[in-house]
Short mmCIF file of N, CA, C and O in Angstrom, two decimals:
data_model
loop_
_atom_site.label_atom_id
_atom_site.label_comp_id
_atom_site.label_asym_id
_atom_site.label_seq_id
_atom_site.Cartn_x
_atom_site.Cartn_y
_atom_site.Cartn_z
N MET X 403 21.73 102.26 2.25
CA MET X 403 20.90 100.90 2.09
C MET X 403 21.15 100.56 1.14
O MET X 403 21.51 100.38 -0.25
N ALA X 404 20.87 98.78 1.29
CA ALA X 404 21.95 97.56 0.24
C ALA X 404 21.04 97.70 -0.75
O ALA X 404 19.75 97.78 -0.92
N ILE X 405 21.50 97.45 -2.39
CA ILE X 405 20.40 96.66 -3.22
C ILE X 405 20.43 95.89 -3.16
O ILE X 405 20.78 94.95 -3.13
N ASN X 406 19.09 95.23 -3.47
CA ASN X 406 18.25 93.91 -4.04
C ASN X 406 18.64 92.94 -4.83
O ASN X 406 19.12 93.43 -5.66
N LEU X 407 19.31 92.21 -4.91
CA LEU X 407 20.04 91.48 -5.60
C LEU X 407 19.74 89.50 -6.54
O LEU X 407 19.44 89.41 -4.85
N PRO X 408 18.30 89.65 -7.03
CA PRO X 408 18.14 88.41 -7.19
C PRO X 408 18.60 87.78 -7.47
O PRO X 408 19.73 87.84 -8.30
N LEU X 409 18.91 85.94 -6.87
CA LEU X 409 19.99 85.47 -7.37
C LEU X 409 18.64 83.96 -7.40
O LEU X 409 18.03 83.64 -6.79
N PRO X 410 18.94 83.59 -8.85
CA PRO X 410 17.90 82.90 -9.09
C PRO X 410 18.30 81.08 -8.40
O PRO X 410 19.17 80.50 -8.17
N TRP X 411 17.59 80.56 -7.61
CA TRP X 411 17.51 79.54 -6.70
C TRP X 411 16.92 78.36 -7.17
O TRP X 411 15.57 78.53 -7.17
N TYR X 412 17.42 77.28 -7.50
CA TYR X 412 16.83 75.98 -7.48
C TYR X 412 17.16 74.84 -6.72
O TYR X 412 17.96 74.94 -5.95
N ASP X 413 15.55 73.90 -6.30
CA ASP X 413 15.65 73.03 -5.42
C ASP X 413 16.75 71.69 -6.85
O ASP X 413 16.63 71.97 -7.10
N ARG X 414 16.73 71.03 -5.68
CA ARG X 414 17.72 70.00 -6.11
C ARG X 414 16.76 68.99 -6.76
O ARG X 414 17.14 68.01 -7.95
N GLU X 415 16.17 69.03 -6.00
CA GLU X 415 14.27 68.38 -6.66
C GLU X 415 14.21 68.75 -8.19
O GLU X 415 13.93 67.53 -9.81
N TYR X 416 14.53 70.00 -8.83
CA TYR X 416 13.97 70.54 -9.17
C TYR X 416 15.14 70.97 -10.80
O TYR X 416 15.34 70.74 -11.94
N TRP X 417 16.18 70.33 -10.52
CA TRP X 417 17.30 70.27 -10.87
C TRP X 417 17.17 70.15 -12.61
O TRP X 417 18.33 70.35 -13.06
N PRO X 418 17.40 68.09 -12.65
CA PRO X 418 17.39 67.72 -14.28
C PRO X 418 16.47 68.28 -14.84
O PRO X 418 17.03 68.72 -15.58
N SER X 419 15.32 68.55 -14.47
CA SER X 419 14.16 69.70 -15.22
C SER X 419 14.84 70.31 -16.16
O SER X 419 14.24 70.84 -16.83
N LEU X 420 15.69 71.57 -14.66
CA LEU X 420 15.22 73.01 -14.69
C LEU X 420 16.94 72.35 -16.11
O LEU X 420 16.75 73.70 -17.25
N HIS X 421 18.10 72.41 -15.89
CA HIS X 421 19.03 71.84 -16.60
C HIS X 421 18.62 71.32 -17.57
O HIS X 421 19.23 72.08 -19.17
N HIS X 422 18.14 71.04 -17.77
CA HIS X 422 17.51 69.88 -19.09
C HIS X 422 16.61 71.30 -19.89
O HIS X 422 17.05 71.41 -21.46
N LEU X 423 16.53 72.52 -19.77
CA LEU X 423 15.39 73.78 -20.38
C LEU X 423 16.74 74.06 -20.64
O LEU X 423 16.46 75.40 -21.88
N PHE X 424 17.46 74.79 -19.54
CA PHE X 424 19.47 75.49 -19.35
C PHE X 424 19.36 75.94 -21.29
O PHE X 424 19.47 74.22 -21.47
N VAL X 425 18.94 76.89 -22.17
CA VAL X 425 20.14 77.02 -23.12
C VAL X 425 21.43 76.54 -23.31
O VAL X 425 21.91 75.54 -23.45
N GLU X 426 22.10 76.54 -22.06
CA GLU X 426 23.51 77.23 -22.10
C GLU X 426 23.87 76.10 -20.70
O GLU X 426 24.90 76.05 -19.94
N ARG X 427 23.08 74.71 -21.24
CA ARG X 427 22.71 73.06 -19.74
C ARG X 427 24.89 72.58 -20.71
O ARG X 427 25.35 72.83 -19.49
N ASP X 428 24.89 72.89 -21.47
CA ASP X 428 26.21 72.55 -22.14
C ASP X 428 27.55 72.73 -21.20
O ASP X 428 28.72 72.66 -20.44
N PHE X 429 27.37 74.22 -20.64
CA PHE X 429 28.42 75.91 -19.63
C PHE X 429 28.23 74.45 -18.25
O PHE X 429 28.74 75.82 -18.04
N LEU X 430 26.87 74.29 -17.59
CA LEU X 430 26.81 74.19 -16.74
C LEU X 430 27.04 73.20 -15.77
O LEU X 430 26.61 71.74 -17.17
N PRO X 431 27.06 73.01 -15.08
CA PRO X 431 27.41 71.15 -14.57
C PRO X 431 26.21 70.33 -14.43
O PRO X 431 25.22 70.95 -13.66
N ALA X 432 25.83 69.54 -14.49
CA ALA X 432 24.83 68.60 -14.21
C ALA X 432 24.42 68.30 -12.45
O ALA X 432 23.55 67.94 -13.25
N ALA X 433 25.77 68.22 -11.65
CA ALA X 433 25.18 68.50 -10.51
C ALA X 433 25.11 68.93 -10.27
O ALA X 433 26.03 70.47 -10.43
N TYR X 434 24.15 68.70 -9.45
CA TYR X 434 23.23 70.54 -8.18
C TYR X 434 24.11 70.50 -7.33
O TYR X 434 24.28 71.69 -7.11
N ASP X 435 25.47 69.81 -6.29
CA ASP X 435 26.09 69.79 -5.53
C ASP X 435 26.98 70.64 -5.92
O ASP X 435 27.73 72.26 -5.46
N ILE X 436 27.37 70.71 -7.20
CA ILE X 436 28.42 71.44 -8.12
C ILE X 436 28.03 72.92 -8.17
O ILE X 436 28.50 74.35 -8.16
N TRP X 437 26.10 72.96 -8.66
CA TRP X 437 26.39 74.25 -9.18
C TRP X 437 25.83 74.67 -7.97
O TRP X 437 26.15 76.34 -7.45
N LYS X 438 25.42 74.26 -6.79
CA LYS X 438 25.70 75.09 -5.54
C LYS X 438 26.96 75.86 -4.89
O LYS X 438 26.09 76.66 -4.45
N GLN X 439 27.36 74.98 -4.78
CA GLN X 439 28.94 75.14 -4.26
C GLN X 439 28.75 76.23 -4.91
O GLN X 439 29.23 77.52 -4.68
N ARG X 440 28.75 76.13 -6.75
CA ARG X 440 29.20 77.88 -7.43
C ARG X 440 28.43 79.25 -6.92
O ARG X 440 28.94 80.20 -6.96
N ALA X 441 26.65 78.86 -6.78
CA ALA X 441 25.63 79.54 -6.28
C ALA X 441 25.97 80.29 -5.26
O ALA X 441 26.21 81.80 -4.21
N LEU X 442 26.27 79.17 -3.86
CA LEU X 442 27.33 79.96 -2.90
C LEU X 442 28.23 80.94 -3.01
O LEU X 442 27.83 81.73 -1.88
N ARG X 443 29.33 80.18 -3.53
CA ARG X 443 30.26 81.33 -3.61
C ARG X 443 29.74 82.91 -4.26
O ARG X 443 30.75 83.56 -3.90
N ALA X 444 29.05 82.68 -5.26
CA ALA X 444 28.61 84.08 -6.18
C ALA X 444 27.31 84.78 -4.99
O ALA X 444 27.94 85.67 -5.15
N GLU X 445 27.04 83.97 -4.48
CA GLU X 445 26.30 84.56 -3.09
C GLU X 445 27.34 85.11 -2.26
O GLU X 445 27.01 87.00 -1.57
N ARG X 446 27.79 84.76 -2.00
CA ARG X 446 29.13 85.31 -0.97
C ARG X 446 30.15 86.51 -1.97
O ARG X 446 30.16 87.81 -0.56
N ARG X 447 30.11 86.08 -2.45
CA ARG X 447 30.75 87.54 -3.42
C ARG X 447 30.28 88.96 -3.63
O ARG X 447 30.70 89.27 -3.52
N TYR X 448 28.60 88.78 -3.78
CA TYR X 448 28.02 89.53 -3.23
C TYR X 448 27.53 89.94 -2.67
O TYR X 448 27.50 91.70 -2.38
N ALA X 449 27.80 89.60 -1.75
CA ALA X 449 27.31 90.27 0.22
C ALA X 449 28.40 91.11 -0.05
O ALA X 449 27.89 92.28 1.14
N LYS X 450 29.87 91.08 0.13
CA LYS X 450 30.96 91.28 0.73
C LYS X 450 30.66 92.72 -0.35
O LYS X 450 31.56 93.62 0.05
N LYS X 451 29.88 92.77 -1.76
CA LYS X 451 30.47 94.17 -2.36
C LYS X 451 29.44 95.04 -2.15
O LYS X 451 28.90 95.95 -2.34
N GLY X 452 28.65 94.22 -0.99
CA GLY X 452 27.15 95.02 -0.63
C GLY X 452 26.15 94.69 -0.93
O GLY X 452 25.72 95.55 -0.69
N TYR X 453 26.13 93.78 -1.46
CA TYR X 453 24.38 93.56 -1.87
C TYR X 453 23.29 92.90 -0.93
O TYR X 453 23.82 91.99 -0.27
N GLU X 454 21.91 93.35 -0.62
CA GLU X 454 21.46 92.16 -0.27
C GLU X 454 20.79 90.99 -1.46
O GLU X 454 19.86 91.47 -2.18
N VAL X 455 21.78 90.34 -1.37
CA VAL X 455 21.62 88.58 -2.06
C VAL X 455 20.40 88.26 -1.84
O VAL X 455 19.92 87.95 -0.33
N VAL X 456 19.04 88.00 -2.23
CA VAL X 456 17.46 87.23 -2.56
C VAL X 456 17.60 86.15 -2.80
O VAL X 456 18.29 85.50 -4.68
N ARG X 457 17.39 85.07 -2.52
CA ARG X 457 17.21 83.88 -3.11
C ARG X 457 15.98 83.46 -3.59
O ARG X 457 15.03 84.44 -2.92
N VAL X 458 15.72 83.64 -4.94
CA VAL X 458 14.06 83.52 -5.50
C VAL X 458 14.69 82.12 -6.09
O VAL X 458 14.51 81.75 -7.22
N LYS X 459 13.22 81.19 -5.25
CA LYS X 459 13.64 80.26 -6.33
C LYS X 459 12.61 79.84 -7.02
O LYS X 459 11.72 80.73 -7.25
N ILE X 460 13.02 78.89 -8.04
CA ILE X 460 12.43 78.71 -9.73
C ILE X 460 11.77 77.41 -9.76
O ILE X 460 13.29 76.71 -9.55
N THR X 461 10.86 77.22 -10.42
CA THR X 461 10.64 75.73 -10.40
C THR X 461 11.05 75.45 -12.25
O THR X 461 10.36 76.69 -12.63
N PRO X 462 10.75 74.65 -12.90
CA PRO X 462 10.70 74.36 -14.32
C PRO X 462 9.57 74.75 -14.55
O PRO X 462 9.44 75.26 -15.82
N GLU X 463 8.42 74.55 -14.17
CA GLU X 463 7.08 74.94 -14.29
C GLU X 463 7.35 75.80 -14.66
O GLU X 463 6.05 77.25 -15.70
N ALA X 464 7.36 77.21 -13.95
CA ALA X 464 6.83 78.94 -13.74
C ALA X 464 8.51 79.35 -15.02
O ALA X 464 7.69 80.02 -15.15
N LEU X 465 9.29 78.92 -14.94
CA LEU X 465 10.06 79.58 -16.12
C LEU X 465 9.20 78.94 -17.31
O LEU X 465 10.00 80.33 -17.92
N GLU X 466 9.25 78.60 -17.11
CA GLU X 466 9.18 77.97 -18.76
C GLU X 466 7.82 78.67 -18.80
O GLU X 466 7.56 78.83 -20.38
N SER X 467 7.02 78.95 -18.32
CA SER X 467 5.83 78.95 -18.78
C SER X 467 6.23 80.70 -18.70
O SER X 467 5.43 81.66 -19.44
N TRP X 468 7.24 81.33 -18.37
CA TRP X 468 7.20 82.63 -17.75
C TRP X 468 7.91 83.48 -19.52
O TRP X 468 8.32 84.43 -19.73
N CYS X 469 8.94 81.80 -19.53
CA CYS X 469 9.64 82.30 -20.54
C CYS X 469 8.85 82.24 -22.37
O CYS X 469 9.14 83.09 -23.47
N ALA X 470 7.39 81.53 -22.20
CA ALA X 470 7.00 81.22 -23.76
C ALA X 470 6.22 82.44 -23.51
O ALA X 470 6.08 83.08 -24.08
N ALA X 471 5.80 83.37 -22.29
CA ALA X 471 5.08 83.85 -22.48
C ALA X 471 5.75 85.16 -23.50
O ALA X 471 4.71 86.62 -23.18
N ASN X 472 6.24 85.40 -22.72
CA ASN X 472 7.10 86.63 -22.95
C ASN X 472 8.48 86.53 -23.97
O ASN X 472 8.81 87.00 -24.81
N LYS X 473 8.17 85.22 -25.00
CA LYS X 473 8.65 85.02 -25.97
C LYS X 473 10.45 84.86 -26.00
O LYS X 473 11.18 85.38 -26.91
N ARG X 474 10.86 84.01 -25.20
CA ARG X 474 12.20 84.29 -24.34
C ARG X 474 12.85 83.05 -24.16
O ARG X 474 12.35 81.75 -23.83
N PRO X 475 13.67 83.07 -24.85
CA PRO X 475 14.67 81.37 -24.11
C PRO X 475 15.00 81.43 -23.07
O PRO X 475 15.11 82.33 -22.26
N VAL X 476 15.10 80.00 -22.85
CA VAL X 476 15.97 79.63 -21.64
C VAL X 476 16.89 80.23 -21.15
O VAL X 476 17.95 79.00 -20.66
N THR X 477 17.57 81.59 -21.20
CA THR X 477 18.44 81.66 -21.40
C THR X 477 18.61 81.86 -19.65
O THR X 477 18.58 82.37 -19.09
N LEU X 478 20.54 82.55 -19.48
CA LEU X 478 20.74 83.22 -18.15
C LEU X 478 20.17 84.46 -18.13
O LEU X 478 19.46 84.66 -16.84
N ASN X 479 19.84 85.24 -19.32
CA ASN X 479 19.39 86.55 -18.97
C ASN X 479 18.04 86.16 -18.50
O ASN X 479 17.74 87.19 -17.40
N ALA X 480 17.07 85.44 -18.83
CA ALA X 480 16.19 85.19 -18.87
C ALA X 480 15.51 84.39 -17.65
O ALA X 480 14.38 85.27 -16.76
N ARG X 481 16.79 83.90 -16.88
CA ARG X 481 16.49 83.45 -15.48
C ARG X 481 16.93 84.25 -14.34
O ARG X 481 15.96 85.56 -13.56
N HIS X 482 17.50 85.71 -15.34
CA HIS X 482 17.85 86.56 -13.88
C HIS X 482 16.69 87.46 -13.80
O HIS X 482 16.47 88.57 -13.02
N ASP X 483 15.91 87.96 -15.18
CA ASP X 483 15.14 88.48 -15.75
C ASP X 483 13.76 88.43 -14.75
O ASP X 483 12.98 88.61 -13.91
N PHE X 484 13.38 87.35 -14.70
CA PHE X 484 12.24 86.46 -14.15
C PHE X 484 12.75 86.37 -13.02
O PHE X 484 11.65 86.52 -12.01
N ALA X 485 13.72 85.83 -11.94
CA ALA X 485 14.14 86.24 -10.97
C ALA X 485 14.17 87.64 -10.27
O ALA X 485 13.51 87.87 -9.36
N GLN X 486 14.57 88.84 -11.05
CA GLN X 486 14.32 90.08 -10.55
C GLN X 486 12.78 90.46 -10.85
O GLN X 486 12.13 91.29 -10.04
N GLU X 487 11.66 89.93 -11.64
CA GLU X 487 10.97 90.45 -11.56
C GLU X 487 9.38 90.03 -11.16
O GLU X 487 9.27 89.89 -10.39
N ARG X 488 9.82 88.01 -10.30
CA ARG X 488 9.88 87.86 -8.89
C ARG X 488 10.01 88.43 -8.11
O ARG X 488 8.70 88.77 -7.04
N LEU X 489 11.11 88.85 -7.55
CA LEU X 489 11.54 89.47 -6.84
C LEU X 489 10.72 91.18 -6.07
O LEU X 489 10.47 91.90 -4.87
N THR X 490 10.57 91.31 -7.44
CA THR X 490 9.86 93.64 -6.93
C THR X 490 8.35 92.54 -7.08
O THR X 490 8.21 93.71 -6.46
N ALA X 491 7.39 91.20 -7.46
CA ALA X 491 6.25 90.84 -7.15
C ALA X 491 6.72 90.76 -5.35
O ALA X 491 5.83 91.10 -4.73
N MET X 492 7.78 90.66 -5.11
CA MET X 492 7.30 89.64 -3.59
C MET X 492 7.67 91.04 -2.31
O MET X 492 6.54 90.44 -2.07
N ARG X 493 7.94 91.81 -3.04
CA ARG X 493 8.58 93.23 -2.08
C ARG X 493 7.00 94.32 -2.20
O ARG X 493 7.96 94.96 -1.85
N SER X 494 6.72 94.47 -3.87
CA SER X 494 5.36 95.22 -4.23
C SER X 494 4.90 94.64 -2.72
O SER X 494 3.95 94.30 -2.13
N PRO X 495 4.44 96.61 -1.88
CA PRO X 495 3.83 96.13 -1.35
C PRO X 495 1.33 95.62 -2.15
O PRO X 495 1.56 96.23 -3.15
N ARG X 496 1.20 94.99 -0.96
CA ARG X 496 -0.48 94.12 -1.85
C ARG X 496 -1.22 95.72 -1.86
O ARG X 496 -0.83 96.49 -0.21
N LEU X 497 -2.07 95.55 -2.44
CA LEU X 497 -3.34 97.01 -2.49
C LEU X 497 -4.96 96.02 -2.00
O LEU X 497 -4.73 95.19 -2.51
#
């Protein structure tokens, strides 16, 4: 059984707003197409290692709200934790 790996996924329309929120924005491409190319490459790399990569769409409002509620800056680790939490919620059976 493959291990689920959440991949934070950003739609083109949200990229400028999200990029502005990221603490490490100076190390990330400003152009959406470059970010997407890198994300697709990472997705393929993890899939080849046997992970079930799941794209978790993230909006600026949801991410900023989650980070504020959890008293976390909008860093890479926070984005991954947010995506993991969203994936867990998506995969949990509803009672």
